[in-house]
mmCIF file of C-alpha atoms and ligand atoms in Angstrom:
data_model
loop_
_atom_site.group_PDB
_atom_site.id
_atom_site.type_symbol
_atom_site.label_atom_id
_atom_site.label_comp_id
_atom_site.label_asym_id
_atom_site.label_seq_id
_atom_site.Cartn_x
_atom_site.Cartn_y
_atom_site.Cartn_z
ATOM 1 C CA UNK A 949 93.100 131.008 106.018
ATOM 2 C CA UNK A 950 95.496 130.273 103.051
ATOM 3 C CA UNK A 951 93.731 130.669 99.197
ATOM 4 C CA UNK A 952 92.729 127.386 97.846
ATOM 5 C CA UNK A 953 93.162 125.894 94.448
ATOM 6 C CA UNK A 954 89.571 125.628 92.218
ATOM 7 C CA UNK A 955 87.843 122.516 93.875
ATOM 8 C CA UNK A 956 85.838 119.983 91.241
ATOM 9 C CA UNK A 957 82.067 121.269 92.507
ATOM 10 C CA UNK A 958 80.553 117.735 93.374
ATOM 11 C CA UNK A 959 84.206 115.452 95.214
ATOM 12 C CA UNK A 960 86.283 118.765 96.417
ATOM 13 C CA UNK A 961 89.145 117.043 93.924
ATOM 14 C CA UNK A 962 91.978 120.622 93.238
ATOM 15 C CA UNK A 963 93.176 121.897 90.153
ATOM 16 C CA UNK A 964 96.548 120.947 91.234
ATOM 17 C CA UNK A 965 95.945 117.125 91.299
ATOM 18 C CA UNK A 966 97.784 115.321 88.585
ATOM 19 C CA UNK A 967 96.384 115.584 85.296
ATOM 20 C CA UNK A 968 92.588 116.768 86.189
ATOM 21 C CA UNK A 969 90.772 119.260 83.664
ATOM 22 C CA UNK A 970 86.797 120.867 84.564
ATOM 23 C CA UNK A 971 83.830 121.358 82.461
ATOM 24 C CA UNK A 972 82.356 125.013 82.301
ATOM 25 C CA UNK A 973 79.874 123.629 85.640
ATOM 26 C CA UNK A 974 82.821 122.948 87.243
ATOM 27 C CA UNK A 975 82.720 119.083 87.015
ATOM 28 C CA UNK A 976 86.519 117.268 87.435
ATOM 29 C CA UNK A 977 87.441 114.901 84.576
ATOM 30 C CA UNK A 978 86.686 111.865 87.140
ATOM 31 C CA UNK A 979 82.991 113.134 88.063
ATOM 32 C CA UNK A 980 82.357 113.435 84.475
ATOM 33 C CA UNK A 981 83.575 110.160 84.187
ATOM 34 C CA UNK A 982 81.869 108.370 86.675
ATOM 35 C CA UNK A 983 78.508 109.946 85.970
ATOM 36 C CA UNK A 984 75.978 107.329 85.833
ATOM 37 C CA UNK A 985 78.720 104.390 87.463
ATOM 38 C CA UNK A 986 76.188 104.120 90.601
ATOM 39 C CA UNK A 987 73.797 101.190 89.187
ATOM 40 C CA UNK A 988 77.120 99.280 88.378
ATOM 41 C CA UNK A 989 78.941 99.942 91.793
ATOM 42 C CA UNK A 990 76.026 98.453 93.984
ATOM 43 C CA UNK A 991 75.882 95.290 91.273
ATOM 44 C CA UNK A 992 79.061 95.339 91.915
ATOM 45 C CA UNK A 993 79.575 94.860 95.396
ATOM 46 C CA UNK A 994 76.666 92.431 95.803
ATOM 47 C CA UNK A 995 79.499 90.365 92.976
ATOM 48 C CA UNK A 996 82.375 90.671 95.636
ATOM 49 C CA UNK A 997 80.628 90.052 98.354
ATOM 50 C CA UNK A 998 79.261 86.394 97.073
ATOM 51 C CA UNK A 999 82.833 86.181 95.207
ATOM 52 C CA UNK A 1000 83.737 86.420 98.906
ATOM 53 C CA UNK A 1001 81.412 84.135 100.161
ATOM 54 C CA UNK A 1002 82.848 81.287 98.250
ATOM 55 C CA UNK A 1003 86.125 81.788 98.651
ATOM 56 C CA UNK A 1004 85.703 81.699 102.321
ATOM 57 C CA UNK A 1005 84.338 77.966 102.020
ATOM 58 C CA UNK A 1006 87.078 77.356 99.656
ATOM 59 C CA UNK A 1007 89.935 77.901 101.699
ATOM 60 C CA UNK A 1008 88.140 76.355 105.028
ATOM 61 C CA UNK A 1009 87.510 72.759 102.883
ATOM 62 C CA UNK A 1010 88.420 70.018 105.211
ATOM 63 C CA UNK A 1011 91.324 69.560 103.697
ATOM 64 C CA UNK A 1012 92.589 73.208 104.768
ATOM 65 C CA UNK A 1013 91.848 72.567 108.477
ATOM 66 C CA UNK A 1014 95.000 71.783 109.800
ATOM 67 C CA UNK A 1015 95.906 75.624 109.108
ATOM 68 C CA UNK A 1016 95.637 77.777 112.271
ATOM 69 C CA UNK A 1017 94.470 80.850 110.833
ATOM 70 C CA UNK A 1018 92.212 81.370 107.791
ATOM 71 C CA UNK A 1019 93.042 85.172 107.806
ATOM 72 C CA UNK A 1020 95.808 87.360 108.383
ATOM 73 C CA UNK A 1021 94.650 90.656 109.727
ATOM 74 C CA UNK A 1022 96.875 93.656 108.776
ATOM 75 C CA UNK A 1023 95.919 95.742 112.059
ATOM 76 C CA UNK A 1024 96.794 98.669 113.050
ATOM 77 C CA UNK A 1025 94.027 99.663 115.875
ATOM 78 C CA UNK A 1026 92.613 102.642 113.819
ATOM 79 C CA UNK A 1027 89.100 102.175 112.875
ATOM 80 C CA UNK A 1028 88.724 101.228 109.427
ATOM 81 C CA UNK A 1029 91.212 98.378 110.092
ATOM 82 C CA UNK A 1030 88.968 98.001 113.642
ATOM 83 C CA UNK A 1031 85.893 97.555 111.453
ATOM 84 C CA UNK A 1032 86.819 95.261 108.703
ATOM 85 C CA UNK A 1033 88.325 92.564 111.453
ATOM 86 C CA UNK A 1034 84.923 92.351 113.545
ATOM 87 C CA UNK A 1035 83.208 91.864 110.204
ATOM 88 C CA UNK A 1036 85.767 88.624 109.421
ATOM 89 C CA UNK A 1037 85.254 87.178 113.097
ATOM 90 C CA UNK A 1038 81.669 87.758 113.783
ATOM 91 C CA UNK A 1039 79.887 88.271 110.391
ATOM 92 C CA UNK A 1040 82.275 86.068 108.159
ATOM 93 C CA UNK A 1041 83.675 83.980 111.348
ATOM 94 C CA UNK A 1042 86.825 83.763 110.032
ATOM 95 C CA UNK A 1043 89.555 82.137 112.212
ATOM 96 C CA UNK A 1044 91.662 85.669 112.698
ATOM 97 C CA UNK A 1045 95.478 86.371 113.341
ATOM 98 C CA UNK A 1046 96.091 90.233 113.828
ATOM 99 C CA UNK A 1047 98.968 91.323 112.941
ATOM 100 C CA UNK A 1048 100.170 95.982 114.069
ATOM 101 C CA UNK A 1049 102.713 97.217 112.817
ATOM 102 C CA UNK A 1050 104.798 99.421 115.375
ATOM 103 C CA UNK A 1051 106.099 102.351 112.874
ATOM 104 C CA UNK A 1052 107.622 104.803 116.388
ATOM 105 C CA UNK A 1053 104.489 106.637 116.434
ATOM 106 C CA UNK A 1054 101.339 104.837 117.111
ATOM 107 C CA UNK A 1055 99.308 106.266 119.219
ATOM 108 C CA UNK A 1056 98.774 105.542 122.825
ATOM 109 C CA UNK A 1057 95.018 105.161 121.952
ATOM 110 C CA UNK A 1058 95.594 103.210 119.683
ATOM 111 C CA UNK A 1059 98.134 100.927 121.107
ATOM 112 C CA UNK A 1060 95.475 100.113 124.017
ATOM 113 C CA UNK A 1061 92.818 99.830 121.553
ATOM 114 C CA UNK A 1062 94.948 97.216 119.896
ATOM 115 C CA UNK A 1063 94.289 95.566 123.288
ATOM 116 C CA UNK A 1064 91.189 96.138 123.565
ATOM 117 C CA UNK A 1065 90.137 95.013 121.129
ATOM 118 C CA UNK A 1066 91.244 92.142 119.894
ATOM 119 C CA UNK A 1067 90.732 90.386 122.819
ATOM 120 C CA UNK A 1068 87.101 91.726 122.762
ATOM 121 C CA UNK A 1069 87.144 90.048 119.395
ATOM 122 C CA UNK A 1070 88.992 86.780 120.619
ATOM 123 C CA UNK A 1071 91.429 87.609 118.128
ATOM 124 C CA UNK A 1072 95.517 86.453 118.502
ATOM 125 C CA UNK A 1073 97.118 89.456 118.252
ATOM 126 C CA UNK A 1074 101.411 90.160 117.116
ATOM 127 C CA UNK A 1075 103.258 92.800 117.455
ATOM 128 C CA UNK A 1076 105.675 93.918 115.250
ATOM 129 C CA UNK A 1077 108.396 96.876 115.473
ATOM 130 C CA UNK A 1078 111.217 97.467 113.634
ATOM 131 C CA UNK A 1079 114.695 98.926 115.338
ATOM 132 C CA UNK A 1080 113.298 102.627 115.657
ATOM 133 C CA UNK A 1081 117.024 103.819 114.716
ATOM 134 C CA UNK A 1082 116.412 102.199 110.869
ATOM 135 C CA UNK A 1083 112.418 103.657 110.900
ATOM 136 C CA UNK A 1084 113.402 107.505 112.404
ATOM 137 C CA UNK A 1085 116.357 106.986 108.924
ATOM 138 C CA UNK A 1086 113.921 105.961 106.128
ATOM 139 C CA UNK A 1087 111.112 108.763 107.496
ATOM 140 C CA UNK A 1088 113.828 111.694 107.757
ATOM 141 C CA UNK A 1089 115.020 110.367 103.846
ATOM 142 C CA UNK A 1090 111.148 110.757 103.270
ATOM 143 C CA UNK A 1091 110.827 113.625 104.454
ATOM 144 C CA UNK A 1092 113.898 114.957 102.661
ATOM 145 C CA UNK A 1093 112.980 113.659 99.554
ATOM 146 C CA UNK A 1094 110.657 111.972 96.933
ATOM 147 C CA UNK A 1095 111.938 108.129 97.025
ATOM 148 C CA UNK A 1096 109.070 106.977 94.587
ATOM 149 C CA UNK A 1097 107.349 106.976 91.239
ATOM 150 C CA UNK A 1098 104.634 109.944 90.360
ATOM 151 C CA UNK A 1099 101.468 107.525 90.085
ATOM 152 C CA UNK A 1100 102.471 106.273 93.646
ATOM 153 C CA UNK A 1101 102.552 109.977 95.183
ATOM 154 C CA UNK A 1102 99.295 110.905 93.119
ATOM 155 C CA UNK A 1103 97.843 108.239 96.188
ATOM 156 C CA UNK A 1104 99.994 108.838 99.369
ATOM 157 C CA UNK A 1105 102.686 110.526 100.850
ATOM 158 C CA UNK A 1106 105.956 109.451 100.137
ATOM 159 C CA UNK A 1107 106.407 108.743 104.450
ATOM 160 C CA UNK A 1108 103.480 106.711 104.641
ATOM 161 C CA UNK A 1109 103.655 104.743 101.483
ATOM 162 C CA UNK A 1110 107.626 103.717 102.819
ATOM 163 C CA UNK A 1111 105.670 102.436 106.293
ATOM 164 C CA UNK A 1112 103.107 100.819 104.596
ATOM 165 C CA UNK A 1113 105.040 98.990 102.196
ATOM 166 C CA UNK A 1114 106.825 97.485 104.816
ATOM 167 C CA UNK A 1115 103.742 96.941 105.985
ATOM 168 C CA UNK A 1116 102.235 94.673 103.039
ATOM 169 C CA UNK A 1117 105.172 93.115 102.649
ATOM 170 C CA UNK A 1118 105.214 91.788 106.571
ATOM 171 C CA UNK A 1119 102.096 90.876 105.939
ATOM 172 C CA UNK A 1120 102.329 88.849 103.024
ATOM 173 C CA UNK A 1121 105.865 86.985 104.460
ATOM 174 C CA UNK A 1122 103.994 86.580 107.616
ATOM 175 C CA UNK A 1123 100.738 84.831 106.152
ATOM 176 C CA UNK A 1124 103.096 82.776 103.947
ATOM 177 C CA UNK A 1125 105.712 81.695 106.640
ATOM 178 C CA UNK A 1126 102.341 80.041 108.905
ATOM 179 C CA UNK A 1127 100.241 79.250 105.664
ATOM 180 C CA UNK A 1128 97.596 81.821 105.853
ATOM 181 C CA UNK A 1129 95.256 81.871 103.331
ATOM 182 C CA UNK A 1130 93.951 85.257 103.650
ATOM 183 C CA UNK A 1131 94.967 88.715 104.256
ATOM 184 C CA UNK A 1132 92.639 91.800 105.323
ATOM 185 C CA UNK A 1133 92.936 94.868 104.927
ATOM 186 C CA UNK A 1134 90.413 97.930 106.017
ATOM 187 C CA UNK A 1135 91.175 99.742 102.954
ATOM 188 C CA UNK A 1136 88.253 102.675 102.692
ATOM 189 C CA UNK A 1137 85.806 102.154 99.758
ATOM 190 C CA UNK A 1138 87.753 105.390 98.125
ATOM 191 C CA UNK A 1139 91.662 104.002 99.068
ATOM 192 C CA UNK A 1140 90.757 100.967 96.618
ATOM 193 C CA UNK A 1141 88.131 100.071 94.290
ATOM 194 C CA UNK A 1142 85.744 96.629 94.223
ATOM 195 C CA UNK A 1143 86.796 95.360 91.152
ATOM 196 C CA UNK A 1144 90.692 94.983 93.520
ATOM 197 C CA UNK A 1145 88.519 94.288 96.742
ATOM 198 C CA UNK A 1146 89.475 90.049 96.164
ATOM 199 C CA UNK A 1147 92.526 89.596 94.178
ATOM 200 C CA UNK A 1148 94.971 86.031 94.569
ATOM 201 C CA UNK A 1149 98.477 87.352 95.163
ATOM 202 C CA UNK A 1150 100.943 86.750 92.569
ATOM 203 C CA UNK A 1151 104.455 86.173 92.437
ATOM 204 C CA UNK A 1152 106.020 87.440 89.934
ATOM 205 C CA UNK A 1153 103.850 90.817 90.557
ATOM 206 C CA UNK A 1154 104.460 90.973 94.315
ATOM 207 C CA UNK A 1155 108.291 90.616 92.805
ATOM 208 C CA UNK A 1156 107.752 93.877 90.798
ATOM 209 C CA UNK A 1157 105.796 96.414 93.415
ATOM 210 C CA UNK A 1158 108.210 94.076 96.638
ATOM 211 C CA UNK A 1159 111.005 96.148 94.074
ATOM 212 C CA UNK A 1160 109.485 99.383 93.674
ATOM 213 C CA UNK A 1161 109.469 100.078 97.465
ATOM 214 C CA UNK A 1162 112.805 98.073 98.626
ATOM 215 C CA UNK A 1163 114.731 99.268 95.973
ATOM 216 C CA UNK A 1164 114.315 102.829 97.513
ATOM 217 C CA UNK A 1165 114.791 102.133 100.618
ATOM 218 C CA UNK A 1166 118.319 100.076 100.148
ATOM 219 C CA UNK A 1167 119.677 103.368 98.777
ATOM 220 C CA UNK A 1168 118.538 104.794 102.593
ATOM 221 C CA UNK A 1169 119.092 102.010 104.710
ATOM 222 C CA UNK A 1170 121.203 99.974 103.313
ATOM 223 C CA UNK A 1171 120.789 95.945 103.021
ATOM 224 C CA UNK A 1172 119.471 96.095 106.403
ATOM 225 C CA UNK A 1173 116.454 96.873 104.607
ATOM 226 C CA UNK A 1174 116.124 93.246 102.965
ATOM 227 C CA UNK A 1175 114.692 91.343 106.724
ATOM 228 C CA UNK A 1176 111.042 93.740 105.660
ATOM 229 C CA UNK A 1177 110.928 91.968 102.145
ATOM 230 C CA UNK A 1178 110.768 89.066 100.612
ATOM 231 C CA UNK A 1179 112.942 86.353 100.153
ATOM 232 C CA UNK A 1180 113.345 84.279 97.429
ATOM 233 C CA UNK A 1181 112.798 80.873 99.280
ATOM 234 C CA UNK A 1182 109.183 82.388 99.808
ATOM 235 C CA UNK A 1183 108.873 83.422 95.909
ATOM 236 C CA UNK A 1184 109.314 79.199 95.979
ATOM 237 C CA UNK A 1185 106.470 79.238 98.216
ATOM 238 C CA UNK A 1186 103.959 79.403 95.490
ATOM 239 C CA UNK A 1187 101.347 77.877 96.699
ATOM 240 C CA UNK A 1188 100.774 79.270 99.970
ATOM 241 C CA UNK A 1189 100.817 82.500 97.879
ATOM 242 C CA UNK A 1190 97.258 83.902 99.823
ATOM 243 C CA UNK A 1191 94.494 86.211 98.913
ATOM 244 C CA UNK A 1192 94.598 90.156 99.517
ATOM 245 C CA UNK A 1193 91.043 91.561 100.951
ATOM 246 C CA UNK A 1194 89.108 94.266 101.670
ATOM 247 C CA UNK A 1195 85.762 94.148 102.606
ATOM 248 C CA UNK A 1196 84.677 97.349 103.117
ATOM 249 C CA UNK A 1197 84.640 97.705 99.173
ATOM 250 C CA UNK A 1198 81.933 95.794 99.566
ATOM 251 C CA UNK A 1199 79.974 96.438 102.510
ATOM 252 C CA UNK A 1200 77.969 99.572 104.169
ATOM 253 C CA UNK A 1201 80.129 102.562 104.392
ATOM 254 C CA UNK A 1202 79.358 105.099 107.364
ATOM 255 C CA UNK A 1203 82.068 106.470 108.781
ATOM 256 C CA UNK A 1204 79.374 107.799 112.253
ATOM 257 C CA UNK A 1205 78.137 104.190 112.277
ATOM 258 C CA UNK A 1206 81.008 102.652 111.732
ATOM 259 C CA UNK A 1207 82.993 104.246 114.850
ATOM 260 C CA UNK A 1208 79.416 103.846 116.754
ATOM 261 C CA UNK A 1209 79.903 100.431 115.926
ATOM 262 C CA UNK A 1210 83.731 99.289 117.492
ATOM 263 C CA UNK A 1211 83.256 101.848 120.163
ATOM 264 C CA UNK A 1212 80.694 98.402 121.282
ATOM 265 C CA UNK A 1213 84.214 96.983 121.942
ATOM 266 C CA UNK A 1214 85.533 99.394 123.532
ATOM 267 C CA UNK A 1215 87.212 101.337 120.834
ATOM 268 C CA UNK A 1216 88.478 105.215 121.967
ATOM 269 C CA UNK A 1217 88.717 107.648 118.849
ATOM 270 C CA UNK A 1218 92.435 109.245 119.791
ATOM 271 C CA UNK A 1219 92.995 113.022 119.854
ATOM 272 C CA UNK A 1220 96.008 112.822 119.284
ATOM 273 C CA UNK A 1221 96.170 112.195 115.602
ATOM 274 C CA UNK A 1222 95.089 114.356 112.495
ATOM 275 C CA UNK A 1223 91.432 113.611 111.175
ATOM 276 C CA UNK A 1224 92.730 111.074 108.348
ATOM 277 C CA UNK A 1225 94.024 109.029 110.909
ATOM 278 C CA UNK A 1226 92.811 107.098 113.900
ATOM 279 C CA UNK A 1227 95.998 105.577 114.997
ATOM 280 C CA UNK A 1228 98.755 107.526 113.842
ATOM 281 C CA UNK A 1229 100.706 110.271 115.170
ATOM 282 C CA UNK A 1230 103.035 110.479 111.725
ATOM 283 C CA UNK A 1231 100.821 110.892 109.376
ATOM 284 C CA UNK A 1232 100.552 115.208 110.005
ATOM 285 C CA UNK A 1233 104.014 115.363 109.324
ATOM 286 C CA UNK A 1234 103.936 113.032 106.179
ATOM 287 C CA UNK A 1235 100.904 115.150 104.788
ATOM 288 C CA UNK A 1236 101.988 118.262 105.046
ATOM 289 C CA UNK A 1237 105.579 117.378 103.668
ATOM 290 C CA UNK A 1238 103.255 116.057 100.887
ATOM 291 C CA UNK A 1239 101.351 119.438 100.418
ATOM 292 C CA UNK A 1240 104.281 121.804 100.413
ATOM 293 C CA UNK A 1241 106.014 119.251 97.638
ATOM 294 C CA UNK A 1242 103.087 118.583 95.632
ATOM 295 C CA UNK A 1243 101.240 121.088 96.387
ATOM 296 C CA UNK A 1244 97.683 118.675 96.915
ATOM 297 C CA UNK A 1245 96.293 117.098 100.076
ATOM 298 C CA UNK A 1246 97.858 113.032 99.713
ATOM 299 C CA UNK A 1247 94.430 111.518 100.737
ATOM 300 C CA UNK A 1248 92.373 113.527 98.586
ATOM 301 C CA UNK A 1249 92.281 111.057 95.726
ATOM 302 C CA UNK A 1250 90.741 108.726 98.118
ATOM 303 C CA UNK A 1251 87.705 111.057 100.339
ATOM 304 C CA UNK A 1252 87.037 112.847 96.609
ATOM 305 C CA UNK A 1253 86.752 109.021 95.672
ATOM 306 C CA UNK A 1254 84.193 108.672 98.728
ATOM 307 C CA UNK A 1255 81.921 111.642 98.103
ATOM 308 C CA UNK A 1256 81.530 111.544 93.962
ATOM 309 C CA UNK A 1257 80.496 107.616 95.339
ATOM 310 C CA UNK A 1258 78.020 109.197 98.390
ATOM 311 C CA UNK A 1259 79.516 107.793 100.915
ATOM 312 C CA UNK A 1260 80.723 110.808 102.640
ATOM 313 C CA UNK A 1261 79.233 113.792 102.020
ATOM 314 C CA UNK A 1262 81.147 117.156 100.686
ATOM 315 C CA UNK A 1263 81.310 119.377 103.839
ATOM 316 C CA UNK A 1264 83.015 116.437 105.710
ATOM 317 C CA UNK A 1265 85.305 115.376 102.909
ATOM 318 C CA UNK A 1266 86.338 119.224 102.533
ATOM 319 C CA UNK A 1267 87.052 119.096 106.635
ATOM 320 C CA UNK A 1268 89.394 116.483 106.368
ATOM 321 C CA UNK A 1269 91.480 117.930 103.559
ATOM 322 C CA UNK A 1270 91.083 121.931 103.445
ATOM 323 C CA UNK A 1271 90.644 122.606 107.566
ATOM 324 C CA UNK A 1272 93.985 124.075 108.630
ATOM 325 C CA UNK A 1273 96.389 121.412 109.765
ATOM 326 C CA UNK A 1274 96.680 121.274 113.070
ATOM 327 C CA UNK A 1275 100.789 122.460 113.735
ATOM 328 C CA UNK A 1276 101.039 120.942 117.372
ATOM 329 C CA UNK A 1277 101.319 117.415 115.509
ATOM 330 C CA UNK A 1278 103.141 118.352 113.258
ATOM 331 C CA UNK A 1279 106.098 119.837 115.379
ATOM 332 C CA UNK A 1280 105.726 116.591 117.109
ATOM 333 C CA UNK A 1281 107.037 114.092 114.506
ATOM 334 C CA UNK A 1282 109.914 116.974 113.577
ATOM 335 C CA UNK A 1283 110.397 116.780 117.085
ATOM 336 C CA UNK A 1284 110.758 113.004 117.180
ATOM 337 C CA UNK A 1285 112.601 112.521 113.583
ATOM 338 C CA UNK A 1286 114.869 116.075 114.353
ATOM 339 C CA UNK A 1287 113.874 116.914 111.095
HETATM 340 ZN ZN1 ZN B 353 85.546 115.864 90.773
#
């Protein structure tokens, strides 16, 4: 067992995390700031749930009823997006189109889960798979050096950011092309705050965030990358820019009961992924590269947020971040990427 850096006595954020400081009780600067905000958080949750109900009324107006779908779900087959999709369909009664991205590392169990769950929920589904050589080149470059800004790497590994960047852009492009007014994401309450849980996409902001990913990737694979990002014709369709929503920010979140719920649809927990992913075989390797490069786990921000907000126990969070990495998962990814 290697020696760990000093950790916050409350939320498990390590001293190696950028910008963090500790008080004499060992409480990190983020926990000190968050103290006493619990009531505000639960008020905000109710506010955003209400806001979502209003938004649904708006997008389901008779004039819009010609649209085939209300929401495009970014569906990885993992536990969070599975649960989110079941909420959109069964609780909010939306017409859902699920879109999955095959990065070459979809666990077999996850692929099976995708088929089972979309059928159980009676949801149409698109599997989008970029050609493998392109993904391989991108992941190998990300394993070799940092591609994005410092701020990005506090929240996710470079490998993960590359993939998610393509996923988001693909979903947005598809929603604009098919005139789908909402995009659903399964962000956990630790990944994205409730204040960002309902956001209308804005063409000029989208252009900036797309460039932040597209430009570095163009350095790696040339203009082959442009096909996966928005083109000028998409930006011209300003009235079709959808809302991004991530309902788990205001829903009750508890990992155990969530998994119990989605099992009813035939969902099975994969045995071949690390404890921070229930769909991706590349995740453990991405985490390992990030820890070696930056000295902290790329999921620690998200997990620390959930521990601080009381949606995950400190013990469960600790296990996800500081238990020994499983070398077999890392070796599998290295082999496939030949790095
Ligand atoms: Zn803390």
